[in-house]
CSV table of C-alpha atoms in Angstrom, one decimal:
chain,number,residue,atom,x,y,z
A,1,MET,CA,0.0,0.0,0.0
A,2,ILE,CA,1.2,3.5,-0.8
A,3,THR,CA,1.5,5.9,2.1
A,4,VAL,CA,0.9,9.6,1.6
A,5,VAL,CA,1.5,12.3,4.3
A,6,VAL,CA,-0.6,15.5,3.8
A,7,SER,CA,0.8,18.4,5.9
A,8,ASP,CA,-1.3,21.6,6.1
A,9,ASP,CA,-2.5,23.7,9.1
A,10,GLU,CA,-6.0,24.0,7.7
A,11,LYS,CA,-8.2,20.9,8.4
A,12,LEU,CA,-10.6,21.5,5.5
A,13,ILE,CA,-7.7,21.6,3.0
A,14,ARG,CA,-6.2,18.4,4.4
A,15,ALA,CA,-9.6,16.7,4.1
A,16,GLY,CA,-10.1,18.0,0.6
A,17,ILE,CA,-6.7,16.7,-0.6
A,18,LYS,CA,-7.3,13.3,1.0
A,19,LYS,CA,-10.7,13.1,-0.8
A,20,ILE,CA,-9.2,14.0,-4.1
A,21,LEU,CA,-6.5,11.5,-3.9
A,22,THR,CA,-8.5,8.5,-2.6
A,23,GLU,CA,-11.3,9.1,-5.2
A,24,ASN,CA,-9.0,9.6,-8.2
A,25,ILE,CA,-6.0,7.4,-7.8
A,26,GLN,CA,-6.9,3.8,-8.5
A,27,ILE,CA,-4.6,2.1,-6.1
A,28,PRO,CA,-4.8,1.5,-2.3
A,29,LEU,CA,-3.7,4.7,-0.4
A,30,ASN,CA,-3.0,5.2,3.2
A,31,VAL,CA,-3.3,9.0,3.6
A,32,ILE,CA,-2.1,10.4,7.0
A,33,GLU,CA,-2.7,14.0,8.0
A,34,ALA,CA,-0.3,16.4,9.8
A,35,LYS,CA,-1.3,19.9,11.0
A,36,ASN,CA,2.2,21.3,11.0
A,37,GLY,CA,5.7,20.6,9.8
A,38,ALA,CA,6.9,19.0,13.0
A,39,GLU,CA,4.1,16.4,13.0
A,40,ALA,CA,4.9,15.7,9.3
A,41,LEU,CA,8.6,15.2,10.0
A,42,GLU,CA,7.9,12.7,12.7
A,43,LEU,CA,5.5,10.8,10.4
A,44,CYS,CA,8.2,10.8,7.7
A,45,LYS,CA,10.7,9.3,10.2
A,46,THR,CA,8.3,6.6,11.6
A,47,GLN,CA,6.0,5.7,8.7
A,48,SER,CA,8.5,6.0,5.8
A,49,PRO,CA,5.8,7.5,3.4
A,50,ASP,CA,6.1,7.3,-0.3
A,51,VAL,CA,4.8,10.8,-0.9
A,52,LEU,CA,4.7,14.0,1.2
A,53,VAL,CA,2.3,16.8,0.2
A,54,THR,CA,3.1,19.9,2.2
A,55,ASP,CA,2.0,23.5,2.5
A,56,ILE,CA,4.7,26.2,2.9
A,57,ARG,CA,3.2,28.4,5.6
A,58,MET,CA,2.5,26.3,8.8
A,59,PRO,CA,3.0,26.9,12.5
A,60,VAL,CA,5.7,25.2,14.7
A,61,MET,CA,7.7,24.2,11.6
A,62,ASP,CA,7.1,25.6,8.1
A,63,GLY,CA,7.3,23.8,4.8
A,64,VAL,CA,10.7,25.1,3.9
A,65,GLU,CA,12.3,23.7,7.1
A,66,LEU,CA,10.3,20.5,6.8
A,67,MET,CA,11.6,19.9,3.3
A,68,LYS,CA,15.2,20.6,4.4
A,69,GLN,CA,14.9,18.1,7.2
A,70,VAL,CA,13.1,15.5,5.1
A,71,SER,CA,15.7,15.7,2.3
A,72,ALA,CA,18.4,14.6,4.8
A,73,LEU,CA,16.5,11.4,5.7
A,74,GLU,CA,17.9,8.1,4.5
A,75,GLU,CA,14.4,7.0,3.2
A,76,LYS,CA,12.9,10.2,1.9
A,77,PRO,CA,9.5,10.5,0.2
A,78,GLY,CA,8.7,12.3,-3.0
A,79,ILE,CA,7.9,15.9,-2.1
A,80,ILE,CA,5.0,17.9,-3.6
A,81,VAL,CA,4.8,21.5,-2.4
A,82,LEU,CA,1.5,23.5,-2.1
A,83,SER,CA,1.6,27.3,-1.7
A,84,GLY,CA,-0.8,30.2,-1.8
A,85,PHE,CA,2.0,32.5,-2.6
A,86,ASP,CA,3.4,32.8,-6.1
A,87,ASP,CA,6.8,33.5,-4.7
A,88,PHE,CA,10.1,32.5,-6.4
A,89,ALA,CA,11.9,32.2,-3.1
A,90,TYR,CA,9.5,29.3,-2.1
A,91,ALA,CA,9.8,27.6,-5.4
A,92,LYS,CA,13.6,27.9,-5.2
A,93,ALA,CA,13.6,26.3,-1.7
A,94,ALA,CA,11.4,23.5,-3.0
A,95,ILE,CA,13.7,22.8,-5.9
A,96,GLN,CA,16.8,22.8,-3.6
A,97,SER,CA,15.1,20.2,-1.4
A,98,GLY,CA,14.3,17.9,-4.3
A,99,ALA,CA,10.6,18.6,-4.6
A,100,LEU,CA,9.0,16.9,-7.6
A,101,SER,CA,6.2,19.4,-8.1
A,102,TYR,CA,5.3,23.0,-6.9
A,103,ILE,CA,1.5,23.6,-7.0
A,104,LEU,CA,-0.2,26.9,-6.3
A,105,LYS,CA,-3.4,27.2,-4.3
A,106,PRO,CA,-6.2,26.9,-4.9
A,107,VAL,CA,-5.2,23.4,-5.9
A,108,ASP,CA,-6.3,22.2,-9.3
A,109,LYS,CA,-7.6,18.6,-8.9
A,110,LYS,CA,-6.0,17.2,-12.1
A,111,GLU,CA,-2.7,18.8,-11.4
A,112,LEU,CA,-2.6,17.4,-7.9
A,113,VAL,CA,-3.6,13.9,-9.0
A,114,ALA,CA,-1.0,14.0,-11.8
A,115,ALA,CA,1.8,15.1,-9.4
A,116,VAL,CA,1.0,12.5,-6.8
A,117,THR,CA,0.7,9.7,-9.5
A,118,TYR,CA,4.1,10.7,-10.8
A,119,ALA,CA,5.6,10.7,-7.3
A,120,ILE,CA,4.2,7.2,-6.7
A,121,GLU,CA,5.7,5.9,-10.0
A,122,ILE,CA,9.1,7.2,-9.0
A,123,SER,CA,8.8,5.7,-5.5
A,124,ARG,CA,7.8,2.3,-6.9
A,125,LYS,CA,10.7,2.4,-9.4
A,126,GLU,CA,13.2,3.2,-6.6
A,127,GLU,CA,11.8,0.5,-4.4
A,128,GLN,CA,11.9,-1.9,-7.4
A,129,GLU,CA,15.6,-1.1,-7.9
A,130,ARG,CA,16.5,-1.6,-4.2
A,131,ASN,CA,14.7,-4.9,-4.1
A,132,GLU,CA,16.3,-6.1,-7.3
A,133,GLU,CA,19.8,-5.3,-5.9
A,134,THR,CA,18.8,-7.3,-2.7
A,135,LEU,CA,17.7,-10.3,-4.7
A,136,LYS,CA,20.9,-10.3,-6.8
A,137,ILE,CA,22.9,-10.5,-3.6
A,138,ILE,CA,20.7,-13.3,-2.3
A,139,ALA,CA,21.0,-15.2,-5.6
A,140,GLN,CA,24.8,-14.8,-5.6
A,141,GLU,CA,25.4,-15.7,-2.0
A,142,GLY,CA,22.7,-18.3,-1.7
A,143,ARG,CA,21.4,-16.9,1.6
A,144,ILE,CA,19.4,-14.1,3.1
A,145,ASP,CA,21.2,-11.4,5.0
A,146,SER,CA,19.7,-11.1,8.5
A,147,GLU,CA,19.4,-7.4,7.9
A,148,SER,CA,17.6,-7.7,4.6
A,149,ASP,CA,14.3,-5.7,4.6
A,150,PHE,CA,13.0,-7.2,1.4
A,151,ASP,CA,9.1,-7.3,1.4
A,152,THR,CA,8.2,-11.0,0.8
A,153,GLU,CA,4.4,-10.3,0.7
A,154,ALA,CA,4.2,-10.7,-3.1
A,155,PHE,CA,5.8,-14.2,-2.7
A,156,GLN,CA,3.7,-15.4,0.2
A,157,ASN,CA,2.3,-18.2,-2.0
A,158,GLY,CA,5.7,-19.0,-3.5
A,159,TYR,CA,7.7,-17.8,-6.5
A,160,TYR,CA,9.2,-18.9,-9.8
A,161,CYS,CA,12.5,-18.0,-11.5
A,162,ILE,CA,12.2,-17.8,-15.2
A,163,SER,CA,14.9,-17.5,-17.9
A,164,VAL,CA,13.7,-16.0,-21.2
A,165,SER,CA,15.6,-15.6,-24.5
A,166,GLY,CA,14.8,-13.8,-27.7
A,167,HIS,CA,14.9,-10.4,-29.2
A,168,ASN,CA,13.0,-7.9,-27.1
A,169,SER,CA,12.1,-10.6,-24.7
A,170,LEU,CA,12.4,-8.3,-21.6
A,171,SER,CA,10.1,-5.7,-23.2
A,172,PHE,CA,7.6,-8.4,-24.0
A,173,LEU,CA,7.6,-9.6,-20.4
A,174,GLU,CA,7.5,-6.2,-18.8
A,175,ASN,CA,4.3,-5.5,-20.9
A,176,ILE,CA,2.4,-8.6,-19.9
A,177,LEU,CA,3.5,-8.5,-16.2
A,178,LYS,CA,2.3,-5.0,-15.5
A,179,PRO,CA,-0.5,-6.2,-13.2
A,180,VAL,CA,1.8,-8.0,-10.8
A,181,LYS,CA,4.9,-7.3,-8.7
A,182,TYR,CA,8.0,-9.0,-10.3
A,183,TYR,CA,11.7,-8.4,-10.2
A,184,ILE,CA,14.5,-8.6,-12.8
A,185,LEU,CA,17.4,-10.7,-11.5
A,186,GLU,CA,19.5,-10.5,-14.7
A,187,ARG,CA,19.2,-8.5,-17.9
A,188,LYS,CA,21.5,-9.1,-20.9
A,189,LYS,CA,21.0,-8.5,-24.6
A,190,ASP,CA,18.3,-11.0,-25.7
A,191,PHE,CA,18.3,-12.8,-22.3
A,192,SER,CA,16.7,-12.1,-19.0
A,193,THR,CA,16.0,-13.9,-15.6
A,194,LEU,CA,13.0,-12.8,-13.6
A,195,VAL,CA,11.5,-13.6,-10.2
A,196,LEU,CA,7.7,-13.6,-10.1
A,197,PRO,CA,4.9,-14.7,-7.8
A,198,LYS,CA,3.6,-18.2,-8.3
A,199,GLU,CA,0.2,-17.1,-9.4
A,200,ALA,CA,1.6,-14.8,-12.1
A,201,LEU,CA,3.3,-17.6,-14.2
A,202,PHE,CA,0.2,-18.1,-16.3
A,203,LEU,CA,0.5,-14.6,-17.7
A,204,VAL,CA,3.9,-15.6,-19.2
A,205,THR,CA,2.9,-19.0,-20.5
A,206,GLU,CA,-0.7,-18.6,-21.6
A,207,ASP,CA,0.0,-16.9,-25.0
A,208,MET,CA,2.8,-19.0,-26.4
A,209,GLU,CA,2.7,-17.6,-29.9
A,210,SER,CA,3.7,-14.2,-28.7
A,211,VAL,CA,6.8,-15.4,-26.8
A,212,PRO,CA,9.9,-14.2,-28.8
A,213,GLY,CA,12.1,-17.0,-27.6
A,214,PHE,CA,12.3,-20.0,-25.2
A,215,ILE,CA,11.4,-19.9,-21.5
A,216,GLY,CA,12.9,-21.9,-18.7
A,217,VAL,CA,10.8,-22.2,-15.5
A,218,SER,CA,12.2,-23.3,-12.1
A,219,GLY,CA,10.4,-25.3,-9.6
A,220,VAL,CA,8.2,-23.3,-7.2
A,221,GLU,CA,10.0,-22.1,-4.1
A,222,LYS,CA,8.8,-20.6,-0.8
A,223,SER,CA,12.0,-19.2,0.8
A,224,LEU,CA,14.2,-16.6,-0.9
A,225,SER,CA,17.2,-18.5,0.6
A,226,ASN,CA,16.6,-20.9,-2.3
A,227,LEU,CA,16.8,-18.2,-4.9
A,228,LYS,CA,20.2,-19.3,-6.1
A,229,VAL,CA,18.9,-22.8,-6.7
A,230,ALA,CA,15.8,-21.5,-8.5
A,231,ARG,CA,17.9,-19.4,-10.8
A,232,ARG,CA,20.1,-22.4,-11.7
A,233,GLN,CA,16.9,-24.5,-12.3
A,234,ALA,CA,15.4,-21.9,-14.6
A,235,PHE,CA,18.6,-21.7,-16.7
A,236,CYS,CA,18.9,-25.5,-16.7
A,237,ALA,CA,15.2,-25.8,-17.9
A,238,TRP,CA,15.9,-23.3,-20.7
A,239,LEU,CA,18.9,-25.3,-21.9
A,240,GLU,CA,16.5,-28.2,-22.6
A,241,ASN,CA,15.5,-26.5,-25.8
A,242,PHE,CA,18.8,-27.6,-27.3
A,243,PHE,CA,17.9,-31.3,-26.9
A,244,ASP,CA,14.1,-31.7,-27.1
A,245,LYS,CA,13.8,-30.5,-30.7
A,246,GLU,CA,10.3,-31.9,-31.2
A,247,LYS,CA,9.0,-30.0,-28.2
A,248,SER,CA,10.9,-26.9,-29.3
A,249,LYS,CA,8.9,-26.9,-32.5
A,250,LYS,CA,5.5,-27.0,-30.7
A,251,GLU,CA,6.1,-25.3,-27.4
A,252,LYS,CA,8.4,-22.6,-26.0
A,253,VAL,CA,8.2,-23.3,-22.3
A,254,PHE,CA,10.4,-25.8,-20.5
A,255,HIS,CA,9.7,-26.7,-16.9
A,256,TYR,CA,12.5,-27.9,-14.6
A,257,LYS,CA,12.3,-31.4,-13.3
A,258,ASP,CA,14.6,-33.1,-10.8
A,259,SER,CA,17.0,-35.5,-12.4
A,260,ASN,CA,19.6,-38.0,-11.2
A,261,SER,CA,22.5,-36.8,-13.2
A,262,ASP,CA,25.9,-38.1,-12.2
A,263,PHE,CA,28.7,-35.6,-12.7
A,264,SER,CA,31.6,-37.7,-11.6
A,265,LYS,CA,32.5,-38.9,-15.1
A,266,LEU,CA,32.1,-35.3,-16.4
A,267,ASP,CA,34.6,-34.1,-13.8
A,268,LEU,CA,37.2,-36.7,-14.8
A,269,SER,CA,36.8,-35.9,-18.5
A,270,TYR,CA,36.9,-32.1,-17.8
A,271,GLU,CA,40.1,-32.3,-15.7
A,272,LYS,CA,41.7,-34.5,-18.3
A,273,LEU,CA,41.0,-31.9,-20.9
A,274,VAL,CA,42.3,-29.0,-18.8
A,275,GLY,CA,45.4,-31.0,-17.8
A,276,ARG,CA,46.4,-31.6,-21.4
A,277,LEU,CA,45.7,-28.2,-22.9
A,278,ASP,CA,49.4,-27.2,-22.7
A,279,ILE,CA,50.8,-30.4,-24.2
A,280,SER,CA,48.3,-31.8,-26.7
A,281,GLU,CA,47.8,-31.4,-30.4
A,282,PRO,CA,44.5,-30.1,-31.8
A,283,GLU,CA,43.3,-33.5,-32.7
A,284,GLU,CA,43.7,-34.8,-29.2
A,285,ILE,CA,41.9,-31.7,-27.8
A,286,ARG,CA,39.0,-32.5,-30.1
A,287,LYS,CA,38.9,-36.1,-28.9
A,288,CYS,CA,38.8,-34.9,-25.2
A,289,LEU,CA,36.0,-32.6,-26.0
A,290,ASP,CA,34.0,-35.3,-27.9
A,291,LYS,CA,34.3,-37.5,-24.8
A,292,LEU,CA,33.3,-34.7,-22.5
A,293,PHE,CA,30.2,-33.8,-24.5
A,294,ASP,CA,29.2,-37.3,-25.7
A,295,PHE,CA,26.1,-37.1,-23.5
A,296,ALA,CA,24.6,-34.7,-26.1
A,297,GLU,CA,24.4,-37.6,-28.6
A,298,THR,CA,23.8,-40.5,-26.2
A,299,GLU,CA,21.5,-39.1,-23.5
A,300,THR,CA,17.9,-40.0,-24.0
A,301,ASP,CA,16.6,-38.1,-21.0
A,302,PHE,CA,16.5,-34.5,-22.0
A,303,HIS,CA,16.3,-33.2,-18.4
A,304,ASN,CA,19.6,-35.1,-17.6
A,305,ALA,CA,21.2,-33.8,-20.8
A,306,ALA,CA,20.3,-30.2,-19.8
A,307,GLU,CA,21.6,-30.7,-16.3
A,308,LYS,CA,24.9,-32.0,-17.6
A,309,LEU,CA,25.2,-29.1,-20.1
A,310,ASN,CA,24.5,-26.6,-17.3
A,311,TYR,CA,27.1,-28.2,-15.2
A,312,LEU,CA,29.8,-28.0,-17.9
A,313,TYR,CA,28.7,-24.5,-18.9
A,314,LEU,CA,29.4,-23.3,-15.3
A,315,LYS,CA,32.7,-25.3,-15.3
A,316,ILE,CA,33.9,-23.6,-18.5
A,317,THR,CA,32.6,-20.0,-17.8
A,318,SER,CA,33.7,-20.0,-14.2
A,319,ASP,CA,36.7,-22.4,-13.7
A,320,LEU,CA,38.3,-22.5,-17.2
A,321,PHE,CA,37.9,-18.8,-17.9
A,322,THR,CA,39.2,-17.9,-14.4
A,323,ARG,CA,42.2,-20.1,-14.8
A,324,TYR,CA,43.3,-18.4,-18.0
A,325,SER,CA,41.7,-15.0,-17.5
A,326,SER,CA,45.0,-13.3,-18.3
A,327,PHE,CA,45.1,-14.8,-21.8
A,328,SER,CA,41.5,-13.6,-22.6
A,329,GLU,CA,42.3,-10.1,-21.3
A,330,LYS,CA,45.2,-9.8,-23.7
A,331,ASP,CA,44.1,-11.8,-26.7
A,332,LEU,CA,41.2,-10.4,-28.7
A,333,TYR,CA,40.4,-13.6,-30.5
A,334,LEU,CA,40.3,-15.6,-27.3
A,335,ASN,CA,38.2,-12.9,-25.6
A,336,MET,CA,35.7,-12.9,-28.5
A,337,LYS,CA,35.3,-16.7,-28.3
A,338,SER,CA,34.8,-16.6,-24.5
A,339,ILE,CA,32.0,-14.0,-25.0
A,340,MET,CA,30.2,-16.3,-27.5
A,341,ILE,CA,30.6,-19.3,-25.2
A,342,GLU,CA,29.1,-17.3,-22.3
A,343,ASN,CA,26.3,-16.0,-24.4
A,344,ILE,CA,24.9,-19.5,-25.1
A,345,TRP,CA,21.4,-18.1,-25.4
A,346,SER,CA,22.3,-16.2,-28.6
A,347,LEU,CA,22.8,-19.5,-30.4
A,348,LYS,CA,20.2,-21.7,-32.0
A,349,THR,CA,21.8,-25.1,-31.5
A,350,PHE,CA,24.1,-26.9,-29.1
A,351,ASP,CA,26.4,-27.7,-32.0
A,352,GLU,CA,27.0,-24.0,-32.7
A,353,TRP,CA,28.0,-23.5,-29.1
A,354,LEU,CA,30.3,-26.5,-29.1
A,355,VAL,CA,32.1,-25.1,-32.1
A,356,PHE,CA,33.0,-22.0,-30.1
A,357,VAL,CA,34.2,-24.2,-27.2
A,358,ARG,CA,36.4,-26.2,-29.5
A,359,ASP,CA,37.9,-23.1,-31.1
A,360,TYR,CA,38.6,-21.6,-27.7
A,361,CYS,CA,40.2,-24.7,-26.3
A,362,ILE,CA,42.4,-25.4,-29.4
A,363,TYR,CA,43.5,-21.8,-29.6
A,364,LEU,CA,44.2,-21.6,-25.9
A,365,SER,CA,46.2,-24.8,-26.2
A,366,ALA,CA,48.3,-23.2,-28.9
A,367,LEU,CA,49.0,-20.2,-26.7
A,368,LEU,CA,49.9,-22.4,-23.7
A,369,SER,CA,52.2,-24.7,-25.7
A,370,ARG,CA,54.3,-22.2,-27.7
A,371,GLY,CA,53.5,-18.5,-28.0
A,372,VAL,CA,53.9,-16.7,-24.7
A,373,VAL,CA,56.4,-19.2,-23.3
A,374,GLU,CA,58.6,-19.1,-26.3
A,375,HIS,CA,58.4,-15.3,-26.9
A,376,PRO,CA,57.7,-13.4,-23.6
A,377,PHE,CA,57.9,-10.1,-25.5
A,378,ILE,CA,54.6,-11.0,-27.2
A,379,GLU,CA,52.8,-11.0,-23.9
A,380,GLU,CA,54.3,-7.7,-23.0
A,381,ALA,CA,53.2,-6.3,-26.4
A,382,LEU,CA,49.7,-7.6,-26.1
A,383,GLU,CA,49.4,-5.9,-22.7
A,384,TYR,CA,50.7,-2.6,-24.1
A,385,VAL,CA,48.2,-2.8,-27.0
A,386,ALA,CA,45.3,-3.6,-24.7
A,387,ARG,CA,46.1,-0.5,-22.6
A,388,ASN,CA,46.8,1.9,-25.5
A,389,PHE,CA,44.8,0.7,-28.6
A,390,THR,CA,42.6,3.8,-28.5
A,391,LYS,CA,45.6,6.0,-28.9
A,392,ASN,CA,47.7,6.8,-32.0
A,393,ILE,CA,49.9,3.7,-31.9
A,394,ASN,CA,51.4,1.5,-34.6
A,395,MET,CA,53.7,-1.6,-34.9
A,396,ALA,CA,56.9,0.4,-34.8
A,397,ILE,CA,55.9,2.0,-31.6
A,398,VAL,CA,55.0,-1.3,-30.0
A,399,ALA,CA,58.1,-3.1,-31.2
A,400,ASN,CA,60.2,-0.3,-29.8
A,401,GLN,CA,58.3,-0.5,-26.5
A,402,VAL,CA,59.2,-4.1,-26.1
A,403,SER,CA,62.8,-3.6,-27.5
A,404,VAL,CA,62.5,-6.0,-30.4
A,405,ASN,CA,63.5,-5.7,-34.0
A,406,TYR,CA,60.6,-4.5,-36.2
A,407,THR,CA,60.8,-7.4,-38.7
A,408,TRP,CA,61.3,-10.1,-36.1
A,409,PHE,CA,58.4,-8.6,-34.1
A,410,SER,CA,56.1,-8.6,-37.1
A,411,GLU,CA,56.8,-12.2,-37.9
A,412,LYS,CA,56.4,-13.5,-34.4
A,413,PHE,CA,53.3,-11.4,-33.7
A,414,LYS,CA,51.4,-12.9,-36.6
A,415,GLU,CA,52.7,-16.4,-35.7
A,416,HIS,CA,51.3,-15.9,-32.2
A,417,THR,CA,47.9,-14.2,-33.0
A,418,GLY,CA,47.1,-15.6,-36.4
A,419,VAL,CA,46.8,-12.1,-37.9
A,420,ASN,CA,49.2,-9.2,-38.7
A,421,PHE,CA,49.6,-6.4,-36.3
A,422,ASN,CA,47.4,-3.9,-38.2
A,423,GLU,CA,44.5,-6.4,-38.5
A,424,TYR,CA,44.8,-7.2,-34.8
A,425,LEU,CA,44.7,-3.5,-33.8
A,426,LYS,CA,41.8,-2.8,-36.2
A,427,ASN,CA,39.8,-5.7,-34.7
A,428,MET,CA,40.3,-4.4,-31.2
A,429,ARG,CA,39.1,-0.9,-32.2
A,430,ILE,CA,36.1,-2.3,-34.0
A,431,GLU,CA,35.1,-4.2,-30.9
A,432,GLU,CA,35.5,-1.1,-28.8
A,433,ALA,CA,33.4,0.9,-31.3
A,434,LYS,CA,30.6,-1.7,-31.0
A,435,ARG,CA,30.7,-1.4,-27.3
A,436,LEU,CA,30.4,2.4,-27.5
A,437,LEU,CA,27.7,2.3,-30.1
A,438,GLU,CA,25.7,-0.1,-27.9
A,439,LYS,CA,25.7,2.5,-25.1
A,440,ASP,CA,23.8,4.8,-27.5
A,441,CYS,CA,25.2,8.0,-25.9
A,442,TYR,CA,27.9,8.9,-28.4
A,443,LYS,CA,27.7,10.4,-31.9
A,444,VAL,CA,29.5,8.6,-34.7
A,445,TYR,CA,32.5,11.0,-34.7
A,446,GLU,CA,32.8,10.6,-31.0
A,447,VAL,CA,32.9,6.8,-31.3
A,448,ALA,CA,35.6,7.2,-34.0
A,449,GLU,CA,37.7,9.2,-31.7
A,450,ARG,CA,37.2,7.2,-28.5
A,451,SER,CA,37.8,3.8,-30.2
A,452,GLY,CA,41.2,4.9,-31.7
A,453,PHE,CA,40.2,5.4,-35.4
A,454,GLY,CA,40.3,9.2,-35.2
A,455,ASP,CA,39.2,10.1,-38.7
A,456,VAL,CA,35.5,9.5,-39.0
A,457,LYS,CA,35.5,8.8,-42.7
A,458,TYR,CA,38.1,6.1,-42.3
A,459,PHE,CA,36.2,4.7,-39.3
A,460,MET,CA,32.9,4.4,-41.2
A,461,LYS,CA,34.6,2.7,-44.2
A,462,THR,CA,36.5,0.3,-42.0
A,463,PHE,CA,33.5,-0.5,-39.8
A,464,ARG,CA,31.3,-1.3,-42.8
A,465,GLU,CA,34.0,-3.6,-44.3
A,466,ALA,CA,34.2,-5.4,-40.9
A,467,THR,CA,30.5,-5.7,-40.1
A,468,GLY,CA,28.7,-5.2,-43.4
A,469,LYS,CA,26.8,-2.2,-41.9
A,470,THR,CA,27.4,1.4,-41.2
A,471,PRO,CA,27.8,2.4,-37.5
A,472,THR,CA,24.3,3.9,-37.6
A,473,GLU,CA,22.8,0.7,-39.2
A,474,TRP,CA,24.6,-1.5,-36.7
A,475,LYS,CA,23.3,0.6,-33.7
A,476,LYS,CA,19.7,0.3,-35.1
A,477,SER,CA,20.0,-3.4,-35.4
A,478,LEU,CA,20.5,-3.7,-31.6
A,479,VAL,CA,17.0,-2.3,-30.9
């Protein structure tokens, strides 16, 4: 319920405001009256209202002092100021205290309702953001902090975690879930994870034709301490679409079911793969990967197959990536492959994903077995490029930086990275340009400067050659 404090020294005005709000705002309101600023301040401290509607001229404590004191509170309401005096000094004081609206008396009903409705929307948005941050911490740590003040009323009958893929999937969900209280646990491009009340699931699943992608649904949970488990279950259920192709053609929702997957053999195969990365030839790496993922071909229980894929996905994106994080940070190719592996939801089939895993492992194996060990200056050069690629650098500058002959450096750089220095530098700048364009807050010439290209015409030509689109076209394709 939304709490509104109305502060005015005239009883009839307080009653009139209360009547306007309760009759014209179609959500439950708890309107509390205060006859002066001191009473209103105490209510703001004890009741934590969402909105404060206050007059300026009041006894004991006036509206200006009240706003000043309220603005210093940790939990402060949205402030709407009423005044019978068209005085700039009062308006200035209201603005300095963060007031959302300044309304002159006699109060216009529509203006008051609009101002309070806006304040309620802001309050709800701020509460939503606070609660989502709390839920993210709970999901990461797998426990509820004893000091957590998360309101579990919406989940009193239980809750589901759902993972949803597809272009504009989040916008789709936000539209159909407007009538209920839900929270976004994870938001990435074309993939989202949400927490919603048990009784709201039908809103997501009833109109399957409108769903832009696949949906994974966790088991129903009662306690938020199980949120980490529910999140894993939702993602695991989503992964089932890679295996149950017949169901994928007819349905888009996959519900989590308990399985009896045994991960001991997977662990042995995984450790064998990792242990041989620095000494094996590409063909042997492929064989290790085939053995590791053979369940994808032999497993007849799709739930078990999804469980095993989820287990290995976490192994690779957490353990393997962490072990060799320094390589991904310095090597653009390896970094790009790791991003595609992590963004498994952007792919249509398991086989597509496995190709990226193979490429990553074989390339990493090559780095481990020869490149950096044999030529330490390459590692130093890659670090220098990673720090300075947006500046005006070239191969001569980098070769001089690591104190190596220009020709020798060029030969070994290409041998190590698979591309010549200029191509490597260009690719890094293209990726940075994409990142800046995705932020949607820079003009094209600014992106050209910030990504290291400098000249905007050269940037546009190079970007189109690399992506097949102009920077503007590429940015529009993200929407």
